[in-house]
Amino acid sequence: MYGGDVSYRLNTEGDTRYQFGDEVRLNLDFEYILLPWVYKKPGHELFTLLEATFVHKEVDQSRDRAISATRRTELLLAPGLQYIATEQLLFSVSVQFPVFADVKGRGLERDYNVLAEFRFAF
C-alpha cells in the first residue's frame, strides 16, 4: 500500500513583525503487511513502513530583514513498524533521519526524530 500528500503553507506577518517563510512539503508513505501471512480479517496486523518527506522552507523575515539561517531544503526518511491491534486501536514507531539537508548559514540541521503514534477510533 502507498499514499502521499502535498501541502503548501503560506505564512503571513504577525503582530511582532516576524514573518515565517512559506513552506512546501511532500509526504510519501509505503507500507507492507508482515503478519499475518494469511489475511482473514482486520486486526492483529504488523506492517513495515517507509515514510519519505521532502521539505523546502523559505527564509524567515524580521522587520523586513531576511534571516538566512532559517532557509532549508531537506529529504527525510523514516523506516518503522505499525501494529493494528483491533479495528479501533493502532500503535506505530519510526525513526526519521535526513538523507539530504541544505541548511543555509548557521541554521540547525536535524540529526534524527523518533516518531511514535497511538490512535484510538471511537
XYZ file of N, CA, C and O in Angstrom:
488
model
N 0.845 -1.172 0.000
C 0.000 0.000 0.000
C 0.893 1.239 0.000
O 2.012 1.202 0.476
N 0.349 2.303 -0.489
C 1.097 3.537 -0.517
C 0.129 4.716 -0.468
O -1.054 4.584 -0.738
N 0.667 5.845 -0.121
C -0.130 7.059 -0.057
C 0.792 8.259 -0.059
O 2.014 8.124 0.021
N 0.205 9.418 -0.121
C 1.018 10.624 -0.114
C 0.167 11.868 -0.068
O -1.050 11.816 -0.225
N 0.821 12.981 0.186
C 0.143 14.266 0.161
C 1.151 15.368 -0.124
O 2.341 15.211 0.113
N 0.647 16.454 -0.646
C 1.436 17.649 -0.918
C 0.766 18.796 -0.193
O -0.460 18.920 -0.219
N 1.570 19.615 0.484
C 0.992 20.770 1.164
C 1.853 22.002 0.929
O 3.058 21.907 0.707
N 1.196 23.149 0.969
C 1.872 24.439 0.858
C 1.347 25.308 1.987
O 0.139 25.476 2.134
N 2.252 25.818 2.784
C 1.848 26.685 3.890
C 2.322 28.100 3.598
O 3.514 28.347 3.483
N 1.359 28.997 3.483
C 1.626 30.409 3.250
C 1.581 31.103 4.602
O 0.541 31.125 5.254
N 2.704 31.642 5.021
C 2.776 32.328 6.309
C 2.734 33.829 6.092
O 3.337 34.351 5.158
N 2.009 34.512 6.965
C 1.888 35.963 6.853
C 2.443 36.621 8.106
O 2.751 35.960 9.088
N 2.551 37.920 8.070
C 3.142 38.685 9.166
C 2.237 38.675 10.391
O 1.029 38.803 10.286
N 2.851 38.518 11.562
C 2.111 38.549 12.821
C 2.247 39.892 13.503
O 2.770 40.854 12.938
N 1.784 39.979 14.731
C 1.820 41.226 15.493
C 3.237 41.706 15.797
O 3.483 42.884 15.947
N 4.190 40.782 15.901
C 5.551 41.152 16.283
C 6.433 41.484 15.089
O 7.636 41.635 15.237
N 5.819 41.587 13.913
C 6.552 41.900 12.678
C 7.564 40.830 12.321
O 8.548 41.099 11.663
N 7.319 39.602 12.747
C 8.152 38.469 12.354
C 7.342 37.622 11.389
O 6.220 37.243 11.685
N 7.892 37.357 10.221
C 7.184 36.584 9.212
C 7.943 35.288 8.937
O 9.101 35.317 8.530
N 7.284 34.161 9.179
C 7.871 32.867 8.881
C 7.833 32.648 7.373
O 6.890 33.060 6.702
N 8.836 31.970 6.850
C 8.895 31.687 5.420
C 7.853 30.660 4.999
O 7.470 29.791 5.781
N 7.407 30.770 3.762
C 6.460 29.800 3.218
C 7.128 28.425 3.149
O 8.354 28.319 3.085
N 6.304 27.371 3.136
C 6.846 26.021 3.180
C 6.082 25.109 2.222
O 4.862 25.128 2.187
N 6.830 24.309 1.466
C 6.276 23.277 0.597
C 6.705 21.939 1.175
O 7.868 21.759 1.541
N 5.762 20.996 1.248
C 6.044 19.690 1.857
C 5.391 18.591 1.015
O 4.240 18.702 0.623
N 6.164 17.532 0.747
C 5.674 16.350 0.052
C 5.935 15.149 0.952
O 7.068 14.922 1.366
N 4.876 14.407 1.282
C 4.985 13.219 2.117
C 4.567 11.994 1.311
O 3.533 12.013 0.638
N 5.359 10.937 1.402
C 5.031 9.663 0.758
C 5.110 8.578 1.821
O 5.957 8.623 2.710
N 4.249 7.580 1.694
C 4.147 6.518 2.692
C 3.998 5.182 1.972
O 3.090 5.015 1.154
N 4.912 4.262 2.252
C 4.859 2.917 1.675
C 4.706 1.922 2.816
O 5.443 1.996 3.796
N 3.764 0.993 2.700
C 3.503 0.010 3.753
C 3.459 -1.390 3.155
O 3.026 -1.579 2.023
N 3.895 -2.368 3.976
C 3.847 -3.760 3.563
C 3.415 -4.594 4.766
O 3.959 -4.427 5.864
N 2.459 -5.486 4.581
C 1.974 -6.323 5.682
C 2.975 -7.453 5.921
O 3.216 -8.275 5.033
N 3.569 -7.469 7.125
C 4.469 -8.555 7.512
C 3.702 -9.747 8.074
O 3.976 -10.897 7.736
N 2.777 -9.468 8.976
C 1.985 -10.509 9.623
C 0.529 -10.063 9.674
O 0.270 -8.876 9.855
N -0.438 -10.878 9.576
C -0.370 -12.333 9.404
C -0.079 -12.684 7.953
O -0.373 -11.919 7.040
N 0.459 -13.836 7.739
C 0.772 -14.271 6.384
C -0.507 -14.593 5.630
O -0.596 -14.396 4.436
N -1.472 -15.134 6.349
C -2.783 -15.405 5.752
C -3.748 -14.381 6.337
O -4.051 -14.400 7.521
N -4.220 -13.488 5.505
C -5.046 -12.371 5.948
C -6.516 -12.772 5.883
O -7.044 -13.022 4.804
N -7.165 -12.846 7.077
C -8.569 -13.279 7.109
C -9.521 -12.161 7.494
O -10.598 -12.048 6.949
N -9.125 -11.342 8.482
C -9.994 -10.255 8.918
C -9.149 -9.128 9.493
O -8.007 -9.341 9.887
N -9.682 -7.918 9.554
C -8.932 -6.779 10.092
C -8.559 -6.982 11.559
O -9.302 -7.591 12.321
N -7.403 -6.468 11.931
C -6.911 -6.557 13.303
C -5.734 -7.502 13.410
O -5.580 -8.424 12.623
N -4.857 -7.239 14.380
C -3.655 -8.038 14.650
C -2.721 -8.092 13.442
O -2.167 -9.128 13.119
N -2.526 -6.942 12.798
C -1.642 -6.859 11.638
C -0.376 -6.109 12.011
O -0.423 -5.117 12.742
N 0.752 -6.565 11.497
C 2.028 -5.891 11.683
C 2.517 -5.438 10.314
O 2.675 -6.253 9.399
N 2.720 -4.133 10.181
C 3.184 -3.533 8.927
C 4.613 -3.051 9.102
O 5.004 -2.615 10.185
N 5.378 -3.088 8.036
C 6.625 -2.345 7.983
C 6.342 -1.122 7.111
O 5.572 -1.201 6.160
N 6.923 0.015 7.486
C 6.650 1.239 6.744
C 7.925 1.934 6.339
O 8.946 1.784 6.999
N 7.825 2.702 5.307
C 8.885 3.617 4.913
C 8.203 4.918 4.526
O 7.423 4.959 3.574
N 8.478 5.943 5.311
C 7.897 7.258 5.042
C 9.010 8.172 4.543
O 10.121 8.147 5.060
N 8.704 8.966 3.534
C 9.652 9.927 2.976
C 9.006 11.305 3.012
O 7.825 11.450 2.708
N 9.795 12.304 3.401
C 9.310 13.677 3.463
C 10.317 14.597 2.786
O 11.505 14.555 3.100
N 9.833 15.408 1.865
C 10.638 16.454 1.249
C 10.081 17.787 1.736
O 8.880 18.030 1.636
N 10.958 18.639 2.271
C 10.543 19.939 2.812
C 11.413 21.026 2.201
O 12.644 20.895 2.176
N 10.775 22.084 1.705
C 11.501 23.287 1.308
C 10.863 24.466 2.022
O 9.677 24.741 1.836
N 11.645 25.126 2.860
C 11.157 26.266 3.638
C 11.918 27.507 3.220
O 13.147 27.502 3.205
N 11.172 28.542 2.902
C 11.785 29.818 2.542
C 12.281 30.549 3.789
O 11.930 30.207 4.912
N 13.047 31.569 3.568
C 13.679 32.331 4.649
C 12.644 33.107 5.477
O 11.651 33.597 4.948
N 12.847 33.155 6.803
C 12.027 33.985 7.687
C 12.498 35.433 7.586
O 13.644 35.702 7.213
N 11.594 36.357 7.941
C 11.959 37.772 7.927
C 11.524 38.427 9.224
O 10.456 38.135 9.756
N 12.378 39.303 9.719
C 12.062 40.087 10.909
C 12.264 41.551 10.567
O 13.375 41.955 10.188
N 11.199 42.312 10.659
C 11.231 43.743 10.326
C 11.847 43.973 8.945
O 12.756 44.775 8.772
N 11.387 43.178 7.971
C 11.807 43.268 6.566
C 13.274 42.912 6.334
O 13.835 43.269 5.308
N 13.895 42.219 7.288
C 15.269 41.739 7.096
C 15.258 40.218 7.082
O 14.699 39.587 7.975
N 15.878 39.641 6.056
C 15.911 38.190 5.902
C 16.848 37.559 6.924
O 17.919 38.082 7.216
N 16.433 36.427 7.472
C 17.257 35.642 8.394
C 17.653 34.381 7.626
O 16.921 33.395 7.609
N 18.809 34.436 6.978
C 19.195 33.391 6.025
C 19.335 32.010 6.658
O 19.152 30.995 5.985
N 19.630 31.922 7.935
C 19.815 30.619 8.589
C 18.511 29.838 8.721
O 18.533 28.672 9.097
N 17.370 30.443 8.391
C 16.087 29.753 8.521
C 15.641 29.079 7.219
O 14.665 28.344 7.226
N 16.345 29.313 6.120
C 16.011 28.649 4.850
C 16.560 27.227 4.886
O 17.655 26.981 5.335
N 15.761 26.279 4.390
C 16.211 24.884 4.384
C 15.490 24.079 3.316
O 14.349 24.362 2.982
N 16.201 23.073 2.822
C 15.637 22.060 1.930
C 16.123 20.725 2.470
O 17.321 20.544 2.663
N 15.187 19.800 2.709
C 15.550 18.527 3.323
C 14.781 17.375 2.690
O 13.638 17.534 2.282
N 15.426 16.220 2.657
C 14.783 14.962 2.312
C 14.996 14.041 3.510
O 16.135 13.769 3.901
N 13.892 13.601 4.115
C 13.943 12.789 5.328
C 13.311 11.421 5.061
O 12.285 11.335 4.385
N 13.918 10.370 5.598
C 13.350 9.026 5.530
C 13.036 8.547 6.933
O 13.767 8.873 7.878
N 11.976 7.746 7.059
C 11.574 7.230 8.370
C 11.094 5.787 8.230
O 9.927 5.543 7.962
N 11.994 4.807 8.413
C 11.543 3.425 8.461
C 10.894 3.143 9.812
O 11.272 3.739 10.827
N 9.913 2.253 9.831
C 9.248 1.975 11.101
C 8.345 0.758 11.039
O 8.281 0.061 10.032
N 7.673 0.529 12.163
C 6.721 -0.567 12.307
C 5.381 -0.014 12.779
O 5.338 0.955 13.538
N 4.311 -0.678 12.361
C 2.967 -0.278 12.772
C 2.188 -1.547 13.110
O 2.195 -2.510 12.341
N 1.544 -1.515 14.279
C 0.749 -2.662 14.713
C -0.698 -2.222 14.866
O -0.994 -1.268 15.582
N -1.593 -2.911 14.175
C -3.021 -2.638 14.295
C -3.601 -3.734 15.176
O -3.750 -4.882 14.746
N -3.885 -3.376 16.413
C -4.364 -4.359 17.391
C -5.817 -4.756 17.116
O -6.156 -5.936 17.164
N -6.654 -3.771 16.867
C -8.067 -4.013 16.572
C -8.488 -3.034 15.479
O -7.670 -2.235 15.017
N -9.757 -3.058 15.119
C -10.248 -2.093 14.137
C -10.210 -0.671 14.689
O -10.271 0.291 13.933
N -10.087 -0.516 16.010
C -10.091 0.805 16.644
C -8.743 1.231 17.193
O -8.566 2.396 17.514
N -7.767 0.343 17.332
C -6.530 0.632 18.054
C -5.302 0.393 17.184
O -5.153 -0.677 16.588
N -4.410 1.394 17.118
C -3.204 1.343 16.297
C -2.023 1.890 17.078
O -2.157 2.884 17.794
N -0.860 1.266 16.940
C 0.401 1.736 17.507
C 1.434 1.757 16.388
O 1.473 0.842 15.569
N 2.299 2.765 16.376
C 3.397 2.759 15.410
C 4.591 3.520 15.977
O 4.440 4.394 16.826
N 5.774 3.165 15.480
C 7.006 3.843 15.872
C 7.949 3.842 14.670
O 7.983 2.880 13.893
N 8.658 4.951 14.488
C 9.640 5.045 13.411
C 10.722 6.040 13.814
O 10.550 6.832 14.729
N 11.843 5.965 13.105
C 12.960 6.888 13.333
C 13.205 7.627 12.027
O 13.462 7.011 10.994
N 13.103 8.952 12.091
C 13.255 9.791 10.909
C 14.660 10.396 10.906
O 15.095 10.946 11.910
N 15.349 10.293 9.772
C 16.698 10.846 9.662
C 16.863 11.512 8.293
O 16.193 11.156 7.330
N 17.773 12.496 8.215
C 17.957 13.195 6.937
C 18.823 12.392 5.969
O 19.836 11.822 6.353
N 18.410 12.353 4.717
C 19.209 11.780 3.640
C 19.951 12.910 2.938
O 21.090 12.761 2.527
N 19.273 14.050 2.846
C 19.850 15.239 2.229
C 19.368 16.450 3.023
O 18.199 16.528 3.382
N 20.284 17.369 3.315
C 19.902 18.600 4.011
C 20.739 19.753 3.474
O 21.963 19.676 3.449
N 20.061 20.794 3.035
C 20.711 22.030 2.623
C 20.167 23.119 3.532
O 19.064 23.631 3.317
N 20.930 23.419 4.575
C 20.525 24.410 5.564
C 21.477 25.590 5.436
O 22.696 25.423 5.486
N 20.929 26.759 5.241
C 21.739 27.945 4.984
C 22.374 28.500 6.261
O 21.821 28.383 7.355
N 23.533 29.132 6.093
C 24.197 29.829 7.197
C 24.459 28.926 8.384
O 24.918 27.803 8.253
N 24.124 29.442 9.547
C 24.318 28.689 10.785
C 23.017 28.061 11.263
O 22.798 27.882 12.450
N 22.158 27.702 10.326
C 20.887 27.077 10.670
C 21.083 25.703 11.293
O 22.098 25.039 11.070
N 20.117 25.275 12.066
C 20.205 23.993 12.751
C 19.826 22.853 11.818
O 18.782 22.885 11.172
N 20.694 21.836 11.764
C 20.398 20.642 10.983
C 19.803 19.580 11.901
O 20.101 19.529 13.082
N 18.964 18.724 11.326
C 18.364 17.638 12.101
C 19.320 16.458 12.152
O 19.971 16.137 11.169
N 19.355 15.774 13.296
C 20.081 14.511 13.400
C 19.099 13.377 13.141
O 19.254 12.609 12.214
N 18.089 13.284 13.981
C 17.035 12.292 13.809
C 15.847 12.677 14.676
O 15.963 13.447 15.616
N 14.692 12.129 14.347
C 13.468 12.309 15.123
C 12.879 10.931 15.381
O 12.873 10.086 14.495
N 12.396 10.700 16.579
C 11.658 9.479 16.888
C 10.183 9.826 16.819
O 9.732 10.765 17.480
N 9.450 9.095 16.001
C 8.031 9.346 15.809
C 7.248 8.178 16.406
O 7.454 7.026 16.028
N 6.395 8.455 17.369
C 5.562 7.429 17.979
C 4.104 7.855 17.841
O 3.785 9.037 17.952
N 3.229 6.868 17.618
C 1.830 7.185 17.374
C 0.936 6.167 18.064
O 1.226 4.981 18.094
N -0.125 6.672 18.613
C -1.175 5.861 19.232
C -2.496 6.424 18.733
O -2.734 7.615 18.858
N -3.338 5.584 18.166
C -4.654 6.046 17.686
C -5.738 5.140 18.224
O -5.613 3.925 18.212
N -6.801 5.772 18.657
C -7.985 5.043 19.068
C -9.187 5.687 18.404
O -9.416 6.888 18.546
N -9.942 4.902 17.661
C -11.133 5.398 16.974
C -12.371 5.061 17.824
O -12.551 3.918 18.221
N -13.179 6.066 18.088
C -14.379 5.853 18.893
C -15.511 5.310 18.070
O -15.617 5.465 16.917
